[in-house]
Tab-separated table of C-alpha atoms in Angstrom:
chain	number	residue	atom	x	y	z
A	28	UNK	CA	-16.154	49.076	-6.577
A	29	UNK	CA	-13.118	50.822	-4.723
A	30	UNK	CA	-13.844	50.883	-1.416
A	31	UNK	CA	-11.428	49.191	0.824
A	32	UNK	CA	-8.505	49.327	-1.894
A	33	UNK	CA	-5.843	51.835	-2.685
A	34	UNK	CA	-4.532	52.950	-6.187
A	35	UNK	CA	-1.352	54.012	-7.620
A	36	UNK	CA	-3.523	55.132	-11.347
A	37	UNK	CA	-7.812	55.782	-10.905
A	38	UNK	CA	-9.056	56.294	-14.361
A	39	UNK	CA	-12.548	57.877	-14.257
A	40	UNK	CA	-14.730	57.372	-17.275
A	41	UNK	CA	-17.673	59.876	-17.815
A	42	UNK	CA	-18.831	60.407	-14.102
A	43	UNK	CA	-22.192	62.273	-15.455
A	44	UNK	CA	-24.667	60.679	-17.700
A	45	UNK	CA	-26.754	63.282	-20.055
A	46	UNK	CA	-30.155	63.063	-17.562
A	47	UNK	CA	-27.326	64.463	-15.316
A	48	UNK	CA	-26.332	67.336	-16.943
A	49	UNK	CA	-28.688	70.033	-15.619
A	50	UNK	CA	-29.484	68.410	-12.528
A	51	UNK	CA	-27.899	70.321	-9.787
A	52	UNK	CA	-27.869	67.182	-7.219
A	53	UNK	CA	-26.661	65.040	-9.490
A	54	UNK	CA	-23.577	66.832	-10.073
A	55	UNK	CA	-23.272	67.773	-6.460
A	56	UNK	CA	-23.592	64.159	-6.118
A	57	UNK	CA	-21.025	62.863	-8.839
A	58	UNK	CA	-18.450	65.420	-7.101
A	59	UNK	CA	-19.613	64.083	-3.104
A	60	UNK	CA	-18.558	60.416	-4.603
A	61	UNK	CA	-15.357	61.742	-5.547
A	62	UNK	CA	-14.275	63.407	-2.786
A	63	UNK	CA	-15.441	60.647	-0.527
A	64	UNK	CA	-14.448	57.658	-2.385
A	65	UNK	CA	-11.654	57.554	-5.502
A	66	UNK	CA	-9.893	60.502	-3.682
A	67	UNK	CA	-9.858	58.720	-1.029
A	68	UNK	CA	-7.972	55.879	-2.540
A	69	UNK	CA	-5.260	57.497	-4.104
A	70	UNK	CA	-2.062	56.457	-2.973
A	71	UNK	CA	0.921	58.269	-2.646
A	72	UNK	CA	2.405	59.537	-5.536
A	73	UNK	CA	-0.238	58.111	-7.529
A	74	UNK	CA	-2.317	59.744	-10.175
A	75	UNK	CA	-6.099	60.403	-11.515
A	76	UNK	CA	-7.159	60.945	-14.946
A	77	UNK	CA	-11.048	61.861	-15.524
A	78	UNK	CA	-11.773	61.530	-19.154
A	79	UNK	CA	-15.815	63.307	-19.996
A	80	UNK	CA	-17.682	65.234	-22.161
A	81	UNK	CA	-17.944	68.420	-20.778
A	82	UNK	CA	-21.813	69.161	-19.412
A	83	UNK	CA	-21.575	72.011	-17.622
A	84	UNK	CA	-19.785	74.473	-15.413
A	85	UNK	CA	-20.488	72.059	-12.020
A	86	UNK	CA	-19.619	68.754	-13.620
A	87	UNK	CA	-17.038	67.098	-11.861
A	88	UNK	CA	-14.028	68.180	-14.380
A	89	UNK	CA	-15.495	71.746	-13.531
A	90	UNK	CA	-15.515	71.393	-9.874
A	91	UNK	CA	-11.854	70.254	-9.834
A	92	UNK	CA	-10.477	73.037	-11.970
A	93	UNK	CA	-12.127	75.165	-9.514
A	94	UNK	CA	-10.742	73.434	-6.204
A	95	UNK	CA	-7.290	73.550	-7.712
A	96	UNK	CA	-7.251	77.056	-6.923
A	97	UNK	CA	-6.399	76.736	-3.742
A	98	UNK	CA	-2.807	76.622	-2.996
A	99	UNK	CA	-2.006	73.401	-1.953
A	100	UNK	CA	-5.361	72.034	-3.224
A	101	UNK	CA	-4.224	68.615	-6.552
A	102	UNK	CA	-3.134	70.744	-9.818
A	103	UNK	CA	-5.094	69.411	-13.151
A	104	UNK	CA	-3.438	69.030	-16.141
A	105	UNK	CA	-5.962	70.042	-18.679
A	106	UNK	CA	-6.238	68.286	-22.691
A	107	UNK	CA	-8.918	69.212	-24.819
A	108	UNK	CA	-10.260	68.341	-27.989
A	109	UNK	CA	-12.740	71.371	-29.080
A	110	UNK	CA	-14.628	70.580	-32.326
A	111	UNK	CA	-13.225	73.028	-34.022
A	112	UNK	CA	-9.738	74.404	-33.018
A	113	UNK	CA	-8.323	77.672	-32.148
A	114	UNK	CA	-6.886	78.035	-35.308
A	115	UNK	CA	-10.443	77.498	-37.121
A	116	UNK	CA	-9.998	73.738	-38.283
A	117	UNK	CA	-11.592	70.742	-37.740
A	118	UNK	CA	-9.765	68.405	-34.858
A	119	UNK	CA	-10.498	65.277	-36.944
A	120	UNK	CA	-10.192	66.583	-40.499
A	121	UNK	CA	-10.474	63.398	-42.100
A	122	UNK	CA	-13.536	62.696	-40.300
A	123	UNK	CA	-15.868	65.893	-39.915
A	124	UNK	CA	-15.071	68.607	-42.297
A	125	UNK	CA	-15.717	71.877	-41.262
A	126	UNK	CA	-18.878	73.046	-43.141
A	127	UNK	CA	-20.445	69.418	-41.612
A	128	UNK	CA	-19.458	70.797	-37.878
A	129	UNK	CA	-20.984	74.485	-38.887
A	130	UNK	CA	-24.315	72.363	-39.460
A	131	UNK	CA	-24.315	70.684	-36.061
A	132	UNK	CA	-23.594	74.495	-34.549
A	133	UNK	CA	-26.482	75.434	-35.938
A	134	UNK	CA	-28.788	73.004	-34.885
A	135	UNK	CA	-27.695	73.243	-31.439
A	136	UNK	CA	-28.150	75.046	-28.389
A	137	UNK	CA	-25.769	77.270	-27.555
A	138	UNK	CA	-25.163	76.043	-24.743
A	139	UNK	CA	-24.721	71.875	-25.746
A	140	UNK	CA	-22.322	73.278	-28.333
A	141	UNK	CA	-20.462	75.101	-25.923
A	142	UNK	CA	-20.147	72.295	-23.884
A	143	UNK	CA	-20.223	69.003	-24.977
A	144	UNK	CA	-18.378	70.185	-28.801
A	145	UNK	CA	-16.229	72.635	-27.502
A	146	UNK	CA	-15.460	71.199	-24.066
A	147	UNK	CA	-15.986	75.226	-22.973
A	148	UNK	CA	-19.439	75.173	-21.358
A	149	UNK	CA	-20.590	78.168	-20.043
A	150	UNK	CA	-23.321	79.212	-16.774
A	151	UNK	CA	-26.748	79.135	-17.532
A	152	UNK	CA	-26.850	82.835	-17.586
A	153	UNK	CA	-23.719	82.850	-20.279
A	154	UNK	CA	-25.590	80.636	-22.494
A	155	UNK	CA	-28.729	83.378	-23.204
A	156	UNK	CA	-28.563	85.695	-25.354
A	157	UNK	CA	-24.778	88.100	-25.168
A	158	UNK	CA	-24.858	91.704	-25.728
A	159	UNK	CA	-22.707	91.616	-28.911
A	160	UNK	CA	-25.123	89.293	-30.956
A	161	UNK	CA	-27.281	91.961	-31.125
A	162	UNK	CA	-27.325	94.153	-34.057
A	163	UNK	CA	-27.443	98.101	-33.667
A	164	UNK	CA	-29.981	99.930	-36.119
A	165	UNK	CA	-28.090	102.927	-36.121
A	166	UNK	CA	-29.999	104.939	-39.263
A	167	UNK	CA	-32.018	107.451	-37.968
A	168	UNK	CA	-34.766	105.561	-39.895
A	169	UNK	CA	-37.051	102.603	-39.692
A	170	UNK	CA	-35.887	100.088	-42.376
A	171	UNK	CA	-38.896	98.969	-44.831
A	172	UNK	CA	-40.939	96.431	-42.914
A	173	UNK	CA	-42.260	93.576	-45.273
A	174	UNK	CA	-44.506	92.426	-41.730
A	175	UNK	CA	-44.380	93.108	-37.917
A	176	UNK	CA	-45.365	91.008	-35.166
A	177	UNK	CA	-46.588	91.674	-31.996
A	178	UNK	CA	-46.160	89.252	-29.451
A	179	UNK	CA	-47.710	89.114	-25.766
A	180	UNK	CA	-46.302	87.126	-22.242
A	181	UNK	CA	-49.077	88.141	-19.540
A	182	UNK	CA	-49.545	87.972	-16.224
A	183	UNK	CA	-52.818	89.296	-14.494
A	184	UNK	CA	-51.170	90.942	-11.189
A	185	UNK	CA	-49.748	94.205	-9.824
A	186	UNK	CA	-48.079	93.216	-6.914
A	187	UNK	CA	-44.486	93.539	-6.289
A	188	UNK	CA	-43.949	89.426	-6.225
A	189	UNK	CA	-45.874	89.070	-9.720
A	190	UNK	CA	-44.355	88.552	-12.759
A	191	UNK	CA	-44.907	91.385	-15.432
A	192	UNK	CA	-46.692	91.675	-18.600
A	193	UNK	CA	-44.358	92.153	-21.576
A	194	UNK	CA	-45.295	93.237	-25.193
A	195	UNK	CA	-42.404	93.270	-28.053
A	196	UNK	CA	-43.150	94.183	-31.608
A	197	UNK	CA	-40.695	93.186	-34.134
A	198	UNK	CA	-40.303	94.168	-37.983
A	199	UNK	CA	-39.413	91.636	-40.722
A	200	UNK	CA	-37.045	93.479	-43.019
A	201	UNK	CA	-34.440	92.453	-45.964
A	202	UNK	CA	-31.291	94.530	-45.508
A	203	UNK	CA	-30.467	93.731	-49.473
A	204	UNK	CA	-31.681	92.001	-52.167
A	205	UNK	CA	-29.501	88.847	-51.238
A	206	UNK	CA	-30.050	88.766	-47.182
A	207	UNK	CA	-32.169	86.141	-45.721
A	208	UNK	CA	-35.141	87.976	-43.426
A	209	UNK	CA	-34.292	90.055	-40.351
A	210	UNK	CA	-36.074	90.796	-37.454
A	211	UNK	CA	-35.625	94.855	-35.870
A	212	UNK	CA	-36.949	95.463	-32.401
A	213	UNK	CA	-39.186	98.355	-32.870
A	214	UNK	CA	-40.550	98.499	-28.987
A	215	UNK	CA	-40.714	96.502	-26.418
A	216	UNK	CA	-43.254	97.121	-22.830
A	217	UNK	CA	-42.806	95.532	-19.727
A	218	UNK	CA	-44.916	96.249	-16.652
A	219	UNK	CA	-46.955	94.555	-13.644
A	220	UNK	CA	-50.898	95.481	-14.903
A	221	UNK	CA	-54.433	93.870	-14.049
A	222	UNK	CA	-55.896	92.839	-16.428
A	223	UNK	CA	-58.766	95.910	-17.647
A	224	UNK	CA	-54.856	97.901	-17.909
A	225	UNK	CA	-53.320	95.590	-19.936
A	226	UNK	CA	-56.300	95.117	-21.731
A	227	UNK	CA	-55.919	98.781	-22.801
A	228	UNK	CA	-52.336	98.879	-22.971
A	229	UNK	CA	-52.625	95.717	-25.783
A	230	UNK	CA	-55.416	98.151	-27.709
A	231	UNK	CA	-53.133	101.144	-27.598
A	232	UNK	CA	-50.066	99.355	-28.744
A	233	UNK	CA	-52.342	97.525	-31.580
A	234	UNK	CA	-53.852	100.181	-32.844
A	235	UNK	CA	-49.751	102.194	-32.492
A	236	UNK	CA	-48.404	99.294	-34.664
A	237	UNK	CA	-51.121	97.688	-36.788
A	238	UNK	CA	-49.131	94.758	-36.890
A	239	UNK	CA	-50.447	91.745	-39.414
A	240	UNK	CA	-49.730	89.126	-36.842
A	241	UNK	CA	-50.380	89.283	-32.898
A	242	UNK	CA	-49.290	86.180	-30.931
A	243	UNK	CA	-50.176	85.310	-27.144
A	244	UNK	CA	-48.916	82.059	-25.402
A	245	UNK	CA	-51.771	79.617	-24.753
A	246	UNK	CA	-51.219	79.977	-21.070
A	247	UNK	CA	-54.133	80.845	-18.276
A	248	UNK	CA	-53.548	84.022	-18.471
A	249	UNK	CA	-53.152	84.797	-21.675
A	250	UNK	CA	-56.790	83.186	-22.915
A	251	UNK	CA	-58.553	85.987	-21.566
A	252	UNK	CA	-57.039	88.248	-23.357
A	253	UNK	CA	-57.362	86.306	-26.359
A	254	UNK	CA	-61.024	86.027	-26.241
A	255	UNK	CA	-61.120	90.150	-25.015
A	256	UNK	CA	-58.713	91.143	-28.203
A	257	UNK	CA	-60.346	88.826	-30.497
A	258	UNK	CA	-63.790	90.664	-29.570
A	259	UNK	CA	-62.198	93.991	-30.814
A	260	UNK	CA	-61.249	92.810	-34.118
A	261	UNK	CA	-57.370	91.994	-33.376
A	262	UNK	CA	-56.026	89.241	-35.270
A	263	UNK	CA	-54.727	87.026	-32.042
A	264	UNK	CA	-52.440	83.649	-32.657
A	265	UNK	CA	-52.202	81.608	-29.633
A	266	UNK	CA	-48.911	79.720	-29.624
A	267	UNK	CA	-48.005	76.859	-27.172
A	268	UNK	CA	-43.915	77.057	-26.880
A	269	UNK	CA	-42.484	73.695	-27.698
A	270	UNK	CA	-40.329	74.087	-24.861
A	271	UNK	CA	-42.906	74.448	-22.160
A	272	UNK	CA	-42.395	76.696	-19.290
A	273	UNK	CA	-38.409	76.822	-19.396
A	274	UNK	CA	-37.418	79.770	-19.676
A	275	UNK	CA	-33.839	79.104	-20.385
A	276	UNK	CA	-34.661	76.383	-22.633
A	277	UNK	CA	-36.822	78.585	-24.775
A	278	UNK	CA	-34.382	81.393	-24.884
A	279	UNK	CA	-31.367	78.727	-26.004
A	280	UNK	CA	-33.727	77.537	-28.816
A	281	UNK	CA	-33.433	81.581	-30.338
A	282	UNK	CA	-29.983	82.052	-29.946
A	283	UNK	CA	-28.396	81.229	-33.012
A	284	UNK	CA	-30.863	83.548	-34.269
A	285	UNK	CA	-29.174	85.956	-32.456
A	286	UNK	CA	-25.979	84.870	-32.771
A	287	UNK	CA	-26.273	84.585	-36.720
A	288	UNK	CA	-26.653	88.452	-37.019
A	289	UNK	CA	-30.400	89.039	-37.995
A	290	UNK	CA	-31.432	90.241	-34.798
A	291	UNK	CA	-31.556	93.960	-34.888
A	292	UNK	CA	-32.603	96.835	-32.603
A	293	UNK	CA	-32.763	100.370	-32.388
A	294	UNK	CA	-30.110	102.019	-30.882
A	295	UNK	CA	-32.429	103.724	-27.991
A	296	UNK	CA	-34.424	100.162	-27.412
A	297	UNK	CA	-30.694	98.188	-27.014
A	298	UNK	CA	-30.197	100.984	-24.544
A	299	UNK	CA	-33.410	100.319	-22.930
């Protein structure tokens, strides 16, 4: 405890705990205790050092960065120790080689290796998917599909307030004999429908495609459909996300899909 007693050195030790990390009160509330309390106590002349794992943009190491923009606001002096430096090495050599922190990249969110390897993290929305991880299709032909996919998120409503109904279809394709499979956006729908249109709209774009595989998300909305598509012969997965209803979660668990470089699209559905 500090209160009542100055300091002429506050060390701060990892201020957020994990649970923490995408909790917006809790980091507003890590930064409140700082301002109100080891701040507070500095004395003259005196000095902080916070030493964390970066979390996020609004941890408390981000929050000061930003105050110190102010003119007269403290001025940070910043050391980091990225996983992998500037220059392409390892920071610890001797300890994780390079190819071992490649691994832990890839088995990672984007985001947590941004953050808590790299000490860089980035806003939610920086974390999705970034324009240059796509791949331009730039042939004025389709590529030879080995399969294509359909897949379905629903909602039953036209309003304004409603979320839409989106269709994608994607092609599985080998660029050469050696590549690992790549997925090429071939279309992609997205509109607020009832259900009877997007009943038809999911016949139409079936019956376009003929893809082997169609897959709807075992939500409320999408069972009806299931059951309606299933009645006309369409091969329908359901598929229950193993990230549940987060959105950003979800689209973090893709990205180094994307970010690999076997993402593809069309040059006039990127543009779309």
């Amino acid at each position: 405890a500090i209160t009542g007693r100055g300091a002429d050195l506050l060390i701060i030790d990892d201020p957020h705990s994990e649970q923490d990390a995408l909790n917006a009160q809790a980091l507003e509330r890590a930064y409140e205790w700082y301002t109100s309390g080891p701040r507070q106590r500095l004395q003259p002349g005196g000095a902080i050092v916070v030493v964390m794992t970066r979390w996020n943009m609004k941890d408390l190491t981000g929050m000061l960065l930003r105050s110190q923009k102010e003119l007269k606001s403290d001025q940070w002096e910043i050391v980091e120790f990225p996983a992998i430096m500037p220059s392409g090495k390892p920071v610890w050599p001797q300890y994780w080689k390079l190819d071992e922190l490649e691994s832990v990249k890839a088995s990672l969110s984007v985001g947590k290796w941004n953050a808590q390897w790299m000490q860089n993290p980035t806003a939610e929305e920086g974390s999705l998917i970034k324009r240059e991880w796509w791949k331009i299709w730039d042939k004025g032909y389709i590529p030879p599909l080995q399969h294509i996919i359909q897949s379905y998120d629903t909602a039953f409503l036209k309003k304004e307030s409603a979320d839409y109904s989106a269709i994608t279809t994607w092609g599985v394709f080998y660029p050469d004999q050696d590549s690992p499979a790549n997925l090429i956006l071939l279309d992609a729908f997205k509109e607020r429908l009832e259900f009877p249109e997007l009943k038809k709209e999911a016949w139409e774009q079936y019956r376009y495609w003929n893809p082997e595989t169609v897959i709807i998300e075992s939500k409320a909305s999408g069972l009806p459909l299931t059951y309606e598509l299933r009645k006309m012969g369409i091969p329908v997965i359901n598929y229950t996300p193993s990230k549940g209803n987060d959105k950003h979660a979800r689209v973090n668990a893709v990205a180094p899909l994307f970010e690999s470089g076997v993402i593809w699209a069309t040059e006039d559905k990127f543009a779309e």
